[in-house]
Short mmCIF file of C-alpha atoms and ligand atoms in Angstrom, two decimals:
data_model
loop_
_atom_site.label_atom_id
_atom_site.label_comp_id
_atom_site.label_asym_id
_atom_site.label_seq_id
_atom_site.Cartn_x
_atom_site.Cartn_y
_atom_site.Cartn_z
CA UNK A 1 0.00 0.00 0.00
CA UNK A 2 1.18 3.49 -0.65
CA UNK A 3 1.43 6.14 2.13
CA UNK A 4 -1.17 8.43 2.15
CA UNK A 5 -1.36 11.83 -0.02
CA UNK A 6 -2.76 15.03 1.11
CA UNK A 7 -3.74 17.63 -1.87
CA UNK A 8 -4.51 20.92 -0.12
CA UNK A 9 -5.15 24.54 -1.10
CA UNK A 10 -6.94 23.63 -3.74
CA UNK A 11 -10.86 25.18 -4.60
CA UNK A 12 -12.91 21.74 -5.13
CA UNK A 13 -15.47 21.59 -7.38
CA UNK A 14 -17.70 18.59 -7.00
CA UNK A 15 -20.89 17.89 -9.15
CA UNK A 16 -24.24 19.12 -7.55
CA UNK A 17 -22.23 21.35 -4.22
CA UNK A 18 -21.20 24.22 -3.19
CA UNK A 19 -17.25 25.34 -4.41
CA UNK A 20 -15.18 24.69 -1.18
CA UNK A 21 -12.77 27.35 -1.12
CA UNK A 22 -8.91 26.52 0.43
CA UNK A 23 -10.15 22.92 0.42
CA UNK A 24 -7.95 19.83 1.55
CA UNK A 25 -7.97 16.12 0.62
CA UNK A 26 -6.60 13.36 2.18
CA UNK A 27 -6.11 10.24 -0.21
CA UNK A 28 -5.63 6.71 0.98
CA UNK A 29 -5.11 3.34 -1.20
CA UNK A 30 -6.50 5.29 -4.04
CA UNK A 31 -9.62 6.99 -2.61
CA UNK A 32 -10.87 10.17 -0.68
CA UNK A 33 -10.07 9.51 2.96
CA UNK A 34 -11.16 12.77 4.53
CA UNK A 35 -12.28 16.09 2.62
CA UNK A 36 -12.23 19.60 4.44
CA UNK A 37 -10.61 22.87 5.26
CA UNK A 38 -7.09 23.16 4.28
CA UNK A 39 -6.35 24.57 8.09
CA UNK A 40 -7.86 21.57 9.69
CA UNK A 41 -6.28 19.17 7.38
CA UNK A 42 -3.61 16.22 9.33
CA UNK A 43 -0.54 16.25 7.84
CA UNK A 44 0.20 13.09 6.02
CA UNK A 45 3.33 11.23 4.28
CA UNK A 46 3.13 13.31 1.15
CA UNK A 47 2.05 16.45 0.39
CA UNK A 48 0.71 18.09 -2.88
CA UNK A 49 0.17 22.01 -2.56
CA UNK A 50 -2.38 22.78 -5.30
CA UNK A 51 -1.63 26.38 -4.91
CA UNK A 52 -5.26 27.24 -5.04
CA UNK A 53 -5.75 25.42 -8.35
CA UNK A 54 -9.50 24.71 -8.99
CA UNK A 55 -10.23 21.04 -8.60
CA UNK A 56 -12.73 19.11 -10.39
CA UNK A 57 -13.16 15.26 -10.36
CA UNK A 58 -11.80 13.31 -13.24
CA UNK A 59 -13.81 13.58 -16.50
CA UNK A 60 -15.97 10.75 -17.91
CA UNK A 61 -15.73 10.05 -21.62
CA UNK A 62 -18.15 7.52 -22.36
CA UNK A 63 -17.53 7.31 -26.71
CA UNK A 64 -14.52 7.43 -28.06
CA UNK A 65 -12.34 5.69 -31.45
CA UNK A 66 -8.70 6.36 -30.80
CA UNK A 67 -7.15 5.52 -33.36
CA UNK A 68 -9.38 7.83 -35.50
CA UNK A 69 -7.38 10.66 -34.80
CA UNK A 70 -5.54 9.30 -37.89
CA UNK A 71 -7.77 11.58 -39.74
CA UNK A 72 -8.34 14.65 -37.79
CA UNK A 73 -8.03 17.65 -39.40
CA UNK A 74 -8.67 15.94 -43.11
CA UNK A 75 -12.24 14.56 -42.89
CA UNK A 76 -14.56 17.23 -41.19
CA UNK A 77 -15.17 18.93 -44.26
CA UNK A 78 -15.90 16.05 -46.40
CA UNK A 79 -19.57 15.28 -45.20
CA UNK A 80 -20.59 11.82 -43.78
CA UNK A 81 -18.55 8.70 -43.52
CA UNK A 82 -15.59 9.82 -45.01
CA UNK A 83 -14.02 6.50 -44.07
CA UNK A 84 -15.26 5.15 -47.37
CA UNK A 85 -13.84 8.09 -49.40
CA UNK A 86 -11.27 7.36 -52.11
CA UNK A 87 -7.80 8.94 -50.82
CA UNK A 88 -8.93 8.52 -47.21
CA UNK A 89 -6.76 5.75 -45.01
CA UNK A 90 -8.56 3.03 -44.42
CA UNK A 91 -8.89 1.42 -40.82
CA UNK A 92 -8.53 -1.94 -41.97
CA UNK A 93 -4.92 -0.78 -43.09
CA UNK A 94 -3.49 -0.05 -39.62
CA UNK A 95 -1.68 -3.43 -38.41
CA UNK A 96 -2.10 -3.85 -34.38
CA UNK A 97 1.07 -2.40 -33.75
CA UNK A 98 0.09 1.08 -35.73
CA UNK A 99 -3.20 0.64 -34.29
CA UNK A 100 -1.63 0.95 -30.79
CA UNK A 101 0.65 3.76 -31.61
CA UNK A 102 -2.78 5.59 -32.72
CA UNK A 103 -4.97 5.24 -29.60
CA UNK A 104 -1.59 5.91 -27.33
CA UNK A 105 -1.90 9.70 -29.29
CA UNK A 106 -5.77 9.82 -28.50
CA UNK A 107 -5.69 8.33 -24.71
CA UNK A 108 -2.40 10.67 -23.99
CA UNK A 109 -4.40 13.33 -25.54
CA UNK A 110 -7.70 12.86 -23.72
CA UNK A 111 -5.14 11.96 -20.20
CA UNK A 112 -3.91 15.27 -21.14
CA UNK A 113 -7.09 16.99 -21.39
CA UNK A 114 -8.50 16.00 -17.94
CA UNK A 115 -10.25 12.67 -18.74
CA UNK A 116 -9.65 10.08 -16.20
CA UNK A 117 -12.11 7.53 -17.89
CA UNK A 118 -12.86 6.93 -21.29
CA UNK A 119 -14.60 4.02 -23.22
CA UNK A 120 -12.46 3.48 -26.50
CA UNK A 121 -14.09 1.20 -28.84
CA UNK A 122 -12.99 0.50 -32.80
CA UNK A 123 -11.33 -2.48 -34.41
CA UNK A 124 -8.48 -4.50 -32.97
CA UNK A 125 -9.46 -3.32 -29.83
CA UNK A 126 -6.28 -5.51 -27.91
CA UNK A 127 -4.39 -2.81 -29.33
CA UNK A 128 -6.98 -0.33 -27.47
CA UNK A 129 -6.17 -2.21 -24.33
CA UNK A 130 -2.42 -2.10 -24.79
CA UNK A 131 -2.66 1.65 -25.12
CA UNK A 132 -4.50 1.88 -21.75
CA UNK A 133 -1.92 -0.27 -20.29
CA UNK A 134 0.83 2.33 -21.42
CA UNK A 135 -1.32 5.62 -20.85
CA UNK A 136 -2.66 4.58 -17.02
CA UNK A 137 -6.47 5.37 -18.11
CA UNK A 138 -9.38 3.85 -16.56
CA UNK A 139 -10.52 2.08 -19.52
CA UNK A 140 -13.80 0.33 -21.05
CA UNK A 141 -12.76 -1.07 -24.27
CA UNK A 142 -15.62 -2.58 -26.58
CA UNK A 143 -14.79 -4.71 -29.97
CA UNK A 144 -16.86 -3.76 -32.58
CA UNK A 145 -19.04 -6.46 -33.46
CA UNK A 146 -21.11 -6.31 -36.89
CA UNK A 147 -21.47 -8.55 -39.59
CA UNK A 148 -22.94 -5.89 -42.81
CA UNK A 149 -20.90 -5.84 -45.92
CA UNK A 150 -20.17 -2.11 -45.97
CA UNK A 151 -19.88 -1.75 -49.07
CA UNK A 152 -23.09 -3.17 -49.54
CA UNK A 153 -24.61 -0.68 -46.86
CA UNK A 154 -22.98 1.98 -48.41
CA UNK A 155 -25.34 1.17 -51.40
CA UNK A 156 -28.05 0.81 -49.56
CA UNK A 157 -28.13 -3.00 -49.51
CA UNK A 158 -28.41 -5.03 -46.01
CA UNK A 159 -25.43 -7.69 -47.25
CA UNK A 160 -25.11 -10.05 -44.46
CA UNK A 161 -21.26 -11.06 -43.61
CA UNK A 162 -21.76 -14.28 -41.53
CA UNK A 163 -18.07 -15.11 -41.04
CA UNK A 164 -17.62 -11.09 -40.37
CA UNK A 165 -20.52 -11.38 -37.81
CA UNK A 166 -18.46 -14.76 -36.56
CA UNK A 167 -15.02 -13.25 -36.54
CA UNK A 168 -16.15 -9.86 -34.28
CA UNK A 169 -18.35 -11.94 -32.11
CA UNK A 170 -15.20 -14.43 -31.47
CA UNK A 171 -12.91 -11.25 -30.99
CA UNK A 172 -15.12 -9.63 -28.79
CA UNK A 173 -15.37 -12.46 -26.48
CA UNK A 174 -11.52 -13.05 -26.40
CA UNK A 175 -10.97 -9.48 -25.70
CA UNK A 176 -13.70 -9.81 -22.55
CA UNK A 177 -11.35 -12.91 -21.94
CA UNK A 178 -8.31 -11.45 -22.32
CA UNK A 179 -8.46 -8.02 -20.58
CA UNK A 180 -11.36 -7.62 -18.55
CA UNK A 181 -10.13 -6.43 -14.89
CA UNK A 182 -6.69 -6.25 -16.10
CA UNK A 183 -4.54 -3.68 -14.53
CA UNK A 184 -6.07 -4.37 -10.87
CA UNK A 185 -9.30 -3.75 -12.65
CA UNK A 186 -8.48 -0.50 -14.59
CA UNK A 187 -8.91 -1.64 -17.55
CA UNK A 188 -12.70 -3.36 -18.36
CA UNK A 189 -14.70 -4.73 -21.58
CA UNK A 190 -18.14 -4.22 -22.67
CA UNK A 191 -20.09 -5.29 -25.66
CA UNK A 192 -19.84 -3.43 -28.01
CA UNK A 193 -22.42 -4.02 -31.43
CA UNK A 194 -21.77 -1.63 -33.85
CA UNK A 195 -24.43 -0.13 -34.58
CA UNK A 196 -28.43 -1.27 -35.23
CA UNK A 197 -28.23 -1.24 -39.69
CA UNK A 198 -24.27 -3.07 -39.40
CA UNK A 199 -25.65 -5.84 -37.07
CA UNK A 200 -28.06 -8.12 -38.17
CA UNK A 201 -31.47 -8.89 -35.82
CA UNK A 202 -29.37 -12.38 -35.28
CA UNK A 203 -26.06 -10.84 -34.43
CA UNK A 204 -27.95 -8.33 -32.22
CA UNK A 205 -30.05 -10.96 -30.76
CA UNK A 206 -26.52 -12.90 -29.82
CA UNK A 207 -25.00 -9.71 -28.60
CA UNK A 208 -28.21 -9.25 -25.78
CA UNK A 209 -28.34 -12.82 -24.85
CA UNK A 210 -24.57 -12.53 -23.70
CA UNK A 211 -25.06 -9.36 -22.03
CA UNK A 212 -28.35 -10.59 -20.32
CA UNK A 213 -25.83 -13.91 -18.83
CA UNK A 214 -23.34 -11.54 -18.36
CA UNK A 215 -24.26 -8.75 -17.28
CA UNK A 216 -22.21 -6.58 -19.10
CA UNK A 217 -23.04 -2.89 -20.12
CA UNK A 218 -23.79 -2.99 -23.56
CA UNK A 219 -22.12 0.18 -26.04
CA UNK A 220 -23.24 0.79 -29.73
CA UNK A 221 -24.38 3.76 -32.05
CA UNK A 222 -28.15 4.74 -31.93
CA UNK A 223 -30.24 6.87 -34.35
CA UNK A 224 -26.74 8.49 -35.27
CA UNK A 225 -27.73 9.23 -39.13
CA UNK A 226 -30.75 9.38 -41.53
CA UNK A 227 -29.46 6.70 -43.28
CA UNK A 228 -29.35 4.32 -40.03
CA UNK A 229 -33.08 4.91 -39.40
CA UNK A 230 -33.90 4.03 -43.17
CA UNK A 231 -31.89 1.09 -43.63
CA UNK A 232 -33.53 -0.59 -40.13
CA UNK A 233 -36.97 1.10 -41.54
CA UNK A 234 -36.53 -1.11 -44.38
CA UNK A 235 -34.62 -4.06 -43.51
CA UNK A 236 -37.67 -4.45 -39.87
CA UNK A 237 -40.13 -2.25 -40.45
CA UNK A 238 -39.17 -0.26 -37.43
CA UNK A 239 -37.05 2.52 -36.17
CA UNK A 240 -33.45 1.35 -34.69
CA UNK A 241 -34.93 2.21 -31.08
CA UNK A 242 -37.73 -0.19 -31.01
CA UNK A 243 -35.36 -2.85 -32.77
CA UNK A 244 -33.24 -2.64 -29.68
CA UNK A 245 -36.22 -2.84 -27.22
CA UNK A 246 -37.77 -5.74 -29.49
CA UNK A 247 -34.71 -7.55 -28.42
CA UNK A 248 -34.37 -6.63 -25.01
CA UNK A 249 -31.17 -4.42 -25.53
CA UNK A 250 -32.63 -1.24 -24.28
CA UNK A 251 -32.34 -1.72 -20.48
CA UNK A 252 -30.27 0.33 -17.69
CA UNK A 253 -27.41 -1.48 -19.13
CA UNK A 254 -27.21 0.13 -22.08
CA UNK A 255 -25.39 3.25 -23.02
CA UNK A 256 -25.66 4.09 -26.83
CA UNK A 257 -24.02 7.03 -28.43
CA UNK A 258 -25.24 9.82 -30.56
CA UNK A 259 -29.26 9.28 -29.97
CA UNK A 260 -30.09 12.15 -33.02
CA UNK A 261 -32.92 10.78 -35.38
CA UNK A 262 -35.55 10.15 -32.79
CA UNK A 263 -39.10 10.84 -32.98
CA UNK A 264 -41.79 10.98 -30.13
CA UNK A 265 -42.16 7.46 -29.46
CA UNK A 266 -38.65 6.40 -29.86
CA UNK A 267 -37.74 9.17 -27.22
CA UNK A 268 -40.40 7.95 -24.50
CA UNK A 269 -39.40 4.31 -25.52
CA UNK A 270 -35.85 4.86 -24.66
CA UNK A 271 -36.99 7.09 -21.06
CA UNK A 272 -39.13 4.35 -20.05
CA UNK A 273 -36.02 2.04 -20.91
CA UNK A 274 -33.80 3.77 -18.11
CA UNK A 275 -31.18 3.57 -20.75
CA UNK A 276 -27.77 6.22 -21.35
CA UNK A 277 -27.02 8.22 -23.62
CA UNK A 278 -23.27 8.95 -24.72
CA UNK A 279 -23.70 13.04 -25.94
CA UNK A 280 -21.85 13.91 -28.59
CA UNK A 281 -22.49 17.44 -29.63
CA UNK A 282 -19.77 18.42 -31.25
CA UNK A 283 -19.27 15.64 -33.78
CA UNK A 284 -22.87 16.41 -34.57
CA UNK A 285 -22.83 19.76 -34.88
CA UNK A 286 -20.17 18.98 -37.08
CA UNK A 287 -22.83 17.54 -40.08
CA UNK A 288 -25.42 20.06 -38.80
CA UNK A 289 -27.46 17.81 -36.53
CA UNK A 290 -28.78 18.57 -32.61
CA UNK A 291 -29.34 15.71 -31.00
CA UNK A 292 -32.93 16.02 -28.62
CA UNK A 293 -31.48 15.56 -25.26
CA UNK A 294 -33.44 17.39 -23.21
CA UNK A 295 -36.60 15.87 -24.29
CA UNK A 296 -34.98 12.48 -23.72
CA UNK A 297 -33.81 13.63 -20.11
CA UNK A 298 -37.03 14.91 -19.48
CA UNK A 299 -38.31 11.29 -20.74
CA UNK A 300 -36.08 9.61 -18.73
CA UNK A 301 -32.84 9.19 -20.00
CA UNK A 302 -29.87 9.55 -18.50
CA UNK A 303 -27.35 11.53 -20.22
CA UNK A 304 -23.74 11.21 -20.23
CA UNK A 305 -21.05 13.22 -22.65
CA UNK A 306 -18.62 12.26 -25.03
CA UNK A 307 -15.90 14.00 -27.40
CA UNK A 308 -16.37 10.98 -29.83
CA UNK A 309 -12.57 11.69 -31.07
CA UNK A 310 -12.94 14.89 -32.52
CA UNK A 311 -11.11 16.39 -30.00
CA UNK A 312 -10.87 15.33 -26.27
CA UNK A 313 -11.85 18.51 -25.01
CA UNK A 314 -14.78 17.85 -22.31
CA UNK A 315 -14.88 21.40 -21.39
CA UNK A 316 -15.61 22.51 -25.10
CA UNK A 317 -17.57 19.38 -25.43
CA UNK A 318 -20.14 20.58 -22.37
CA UNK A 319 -20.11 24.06 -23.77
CA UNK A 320 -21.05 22.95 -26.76
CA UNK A 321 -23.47 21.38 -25.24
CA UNK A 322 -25.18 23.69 -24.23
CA UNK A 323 -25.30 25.84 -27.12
CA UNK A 324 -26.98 22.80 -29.00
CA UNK A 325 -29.84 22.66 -27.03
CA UNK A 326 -30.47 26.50 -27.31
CA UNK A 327 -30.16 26.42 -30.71
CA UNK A 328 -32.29 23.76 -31.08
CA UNK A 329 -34.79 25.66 -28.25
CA UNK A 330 -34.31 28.31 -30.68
CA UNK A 331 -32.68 30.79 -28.33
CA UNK A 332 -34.60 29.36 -25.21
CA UNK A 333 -31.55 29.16 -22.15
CA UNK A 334 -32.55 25.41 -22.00
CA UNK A 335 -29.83 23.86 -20.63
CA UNK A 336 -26.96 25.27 -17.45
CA UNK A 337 -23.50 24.83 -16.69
CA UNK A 338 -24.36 22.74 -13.41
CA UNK A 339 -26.47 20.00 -15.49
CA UNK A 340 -23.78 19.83 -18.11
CA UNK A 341 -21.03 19.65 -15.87
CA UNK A 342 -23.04 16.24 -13.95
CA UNK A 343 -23.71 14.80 -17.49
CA UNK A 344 -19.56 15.18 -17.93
CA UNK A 345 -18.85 13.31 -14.33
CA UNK A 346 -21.58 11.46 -12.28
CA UNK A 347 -23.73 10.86 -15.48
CA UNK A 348 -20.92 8.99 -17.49
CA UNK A 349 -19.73 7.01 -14.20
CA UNK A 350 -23.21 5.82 -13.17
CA UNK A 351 -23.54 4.60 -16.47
CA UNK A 352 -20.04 2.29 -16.28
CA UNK A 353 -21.31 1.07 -13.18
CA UNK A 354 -19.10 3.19 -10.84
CA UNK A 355 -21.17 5.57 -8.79
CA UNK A 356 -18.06 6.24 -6.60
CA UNK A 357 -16.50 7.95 -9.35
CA UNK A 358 -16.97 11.48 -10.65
CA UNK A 359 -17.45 12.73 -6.93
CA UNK A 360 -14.73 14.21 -4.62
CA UNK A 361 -16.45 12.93 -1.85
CA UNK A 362 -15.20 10.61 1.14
CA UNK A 363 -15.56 7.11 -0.16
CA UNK A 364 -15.05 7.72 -4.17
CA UNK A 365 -12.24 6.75 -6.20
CA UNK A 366 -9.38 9.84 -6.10
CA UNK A 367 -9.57 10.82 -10.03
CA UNK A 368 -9.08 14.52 -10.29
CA UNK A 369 -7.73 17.46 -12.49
CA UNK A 370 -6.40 20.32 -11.17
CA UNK A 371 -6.46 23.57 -13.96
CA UNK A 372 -3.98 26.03 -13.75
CA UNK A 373 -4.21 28.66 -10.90
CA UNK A 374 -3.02 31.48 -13.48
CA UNK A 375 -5.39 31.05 -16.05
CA UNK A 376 -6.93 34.41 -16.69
CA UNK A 377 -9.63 32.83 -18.59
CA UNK A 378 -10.63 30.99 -15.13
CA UNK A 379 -10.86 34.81 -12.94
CA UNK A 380 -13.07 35.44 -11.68
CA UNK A 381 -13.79 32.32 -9.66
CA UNK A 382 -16.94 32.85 -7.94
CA UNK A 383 -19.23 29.49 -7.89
CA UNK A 384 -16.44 27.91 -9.91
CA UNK A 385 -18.52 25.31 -12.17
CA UNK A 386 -19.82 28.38 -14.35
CA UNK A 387 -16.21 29.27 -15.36
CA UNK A 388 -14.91 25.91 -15.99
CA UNK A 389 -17.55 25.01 -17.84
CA UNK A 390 -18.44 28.66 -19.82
CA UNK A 391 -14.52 29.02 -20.09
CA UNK A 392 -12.43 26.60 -19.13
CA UNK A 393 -10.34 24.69 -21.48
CA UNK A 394 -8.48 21.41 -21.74
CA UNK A 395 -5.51 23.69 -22.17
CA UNK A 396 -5.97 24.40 -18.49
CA UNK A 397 -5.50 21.12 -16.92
CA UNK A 398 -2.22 20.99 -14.97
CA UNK A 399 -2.08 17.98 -13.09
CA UNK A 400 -4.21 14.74 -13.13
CA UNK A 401 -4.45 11.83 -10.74
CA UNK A 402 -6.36 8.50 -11.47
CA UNK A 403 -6.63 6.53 -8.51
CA UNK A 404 -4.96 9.01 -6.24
CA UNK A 405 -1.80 8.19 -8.75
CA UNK A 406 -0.06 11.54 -10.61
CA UNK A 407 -0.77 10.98 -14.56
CA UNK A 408 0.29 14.25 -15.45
CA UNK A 409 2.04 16.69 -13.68
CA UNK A 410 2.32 20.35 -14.69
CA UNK A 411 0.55 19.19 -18.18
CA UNK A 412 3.38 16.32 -18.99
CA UNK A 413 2.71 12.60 -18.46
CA UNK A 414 4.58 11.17 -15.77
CA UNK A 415 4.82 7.25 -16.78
CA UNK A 416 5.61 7.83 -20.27
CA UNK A 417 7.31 10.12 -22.56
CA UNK A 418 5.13 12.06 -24.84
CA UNK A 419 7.52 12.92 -27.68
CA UNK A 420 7.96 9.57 -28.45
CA UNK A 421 4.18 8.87 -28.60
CA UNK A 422 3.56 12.19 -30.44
CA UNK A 423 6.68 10.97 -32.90
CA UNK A 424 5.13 7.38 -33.63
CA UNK A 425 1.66 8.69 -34.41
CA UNK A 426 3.01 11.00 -36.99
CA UNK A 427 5.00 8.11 -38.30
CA UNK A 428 2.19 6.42 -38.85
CA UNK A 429 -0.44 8.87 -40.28
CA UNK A 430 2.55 9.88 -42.46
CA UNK A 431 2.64 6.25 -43.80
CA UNK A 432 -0.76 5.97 -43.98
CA UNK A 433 -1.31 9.05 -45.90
CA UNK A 434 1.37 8.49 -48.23
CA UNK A 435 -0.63 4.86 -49.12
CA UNK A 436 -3.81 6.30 -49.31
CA UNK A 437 -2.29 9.33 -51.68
CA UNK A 438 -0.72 6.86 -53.92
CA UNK A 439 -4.53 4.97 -54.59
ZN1 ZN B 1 -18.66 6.45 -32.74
#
């Protein structure tokens, strides 16, 4: 066991209370032993001076792909699904070993940013694991499981790929095998189908009756595009929402990212279903789309965010946020810094399972982030959660701890050098780019 850590002078900011000012925490075997007044705080073996740093708990990413930062910056002005554009690397390209290089540049980047938990999900999703081994993230790492010929799809044609169904089934299960608890339970799996029009009704029927002996959380793409709700329109004669109930996937269990082309029943379906939803308002904004969260909060949903690798930014990610669902309320001030700020903590750790994370309360795991106390875009710090969400920035995150163990300190990683991940990821992308240049 490791002696005990006290973090003091620090303003913490905890979802749902009051900002304690000059605050103190005492941190034992990974978790908040005692919380209080920097004066009345014992002294203990080691001692962090936040230097009146604002504190917030650990931020929950509940969708993320990596190794998709491949394409960042080259794809967000090509419309939809770019990944099937000529000139555009491929993911099936990337061997495991670029794979891993890949999601070590979006986990450092997201570690970097203030996220203490993130759920990574894409192909070869070992190499997802190995990255959370380097990068010290609290993982959930899903294999995509589908079994559509894309290109079929892409042509509007339900293709069935049994063996492809077979094959991601099989590697989903190994990776559940293979890593789930690893890391003294840092690292976890979760099933992860695709999405409702690239899994069949059989492969999606196979998915729930492994999470129902399981018990699993269950991760996929809902209602994310027009196209989605027309291919499941025409392949079931129902919308993707009532395909998942139909088959007993939408339960507490499941947290499903994106949630955009809903209508009226398919929004009081999923409330009454006590399901998640992973936010993702930037990537949607992106192609022009809100997605109706409020309504499906106020149906019962509960509503977690997400950066879905367009950036890792959880601070622009809640802002954005927000301004979705005025737009949407056309100019209505629907939606406040304190809700936003839950969805980005409490909301995404009740839906892994973990409702001692996301707090800085006595009892909860010790994941926090501590922004820069010379910021001036965090001055004036008055209730503290409307700055660091209206404000703040990823760029302001100092010094991270993930289990009361330093990740970064003074915004560099402490178990790993970042040059050399920032130097392999280019090396790759370079590679790739050069092949998909050359088609
Ligand atoms: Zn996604």
């Amino acid at each position: 066991m490791t002696d005990a850590l006290l973090i003091d002078h620090v303003n913490l900011l905890s979802p749902g209370q009051a900002l304690q000012r000059d605050a103190a925490l005492r941190i034992d075997a990974g978790r908040i032993a005692w919380a209080g007044p920097s004066a009345q705080a014992a002294p203990a073996e080691r001692r962090f001076d936040g230097r009146g740093a604002l504190c917030l708990p650990g931020l929950v990413n509940t969708h993320n792909h990596s190794p998709l930062m491949i394409v960042r910056g080259m794809v967000e002005d090509l419309g939809f699904a770019p990944a099937y554009t000529p000139g555009i690397p491929q993911g099936h390209w990337l061997s495991d070993e670029e794979t891993t290089l890949l999601a070590r540049l979006g986990q450092m980047e997201l570690l970097l940013a203030g996220c203490t938990t993130v759920v990574d999900y894409y192909r070869k999703p070992d190499a997802l694991a190995r990255a959370a081994l380097h990068t010290g993230l609290r993982a959930f790492i899903g294999g995509r499981v589908m079994d559509a010929n894309s290109a079929a799809l892409a042509e509007g044609r339900f293709e069935r790929d049994v063996a492809l169904g077979e094959r991601t089934l099989r590697d989903g299960m190994d990776l559940i095998e293979r890593w789930d608890g690893a890391a003294d339970g840092r690292i976890r799996t979760v099933h992860a189908p695709h999405a409702p029009d690239t899994c069949s009704r059989g492969l999606l029927q196979e998915v729930a009756r492994l999470a129902a002996a399981d018990g699993r959380p269950v991760h996929t793409h809902l209602a994310q595009s027009e196209l989605e709700v027309a291919h499941v329109h025409m392949r079931e004669c129902m919308s993707p929402v009532e395909l998942l109930d139909q088959l007993g996937l939408l339960n507490p269990r499941l947290f499903a990212a994106h949630g955009i082309f809903m209508d009226e029943a398919d929004i009081q379906r999923a409330g009454r279903s006590g399901m998640y939803l992973c936010h993702a308002p930037i990537g949607n904004a992106t192609f022009g789309a809100t997605a109706p969260v409020l309504a499906l909060q106020e149906a019962g949903v509960r509503i977690t965010l997400c950066t879905d690798t367009k950036s890792a930014d959880m601070f622009e990610t809640m802002r954005m946020a927000i301004v979705a669902a005025r737009v949407r309320a056309q100019g209505r001030f629907v939606l406040d810094a304190a809700t936003v700020f839950g969805w980005a903590t409490t909301g995404g750790a009740e839906a892994l399972g973990l409702p001692d994370l996301g707090r800085l309360e006595v009892g909860c795991r010790a994941d926090l982030v501590l922004l820069d106390p010379m910021a001036p875009n965090l001055v004036p710090l008055v209730d503290g959660v409307g700055i660091a969400v209206h404000a703040g920035s990823a760029a302001n995150v100092r010094h991270v701890f993930r289990d009361g163990e330093q990740l970064v300190a003074d915004g560099r990683p402490t178990q790993f050098d970042a040059e050399t991940v920032l130097r392999e990821a280019q090396a790759v992308a370079d590679r790739l780019w050069a092949r998909a240049r050359a088609q």
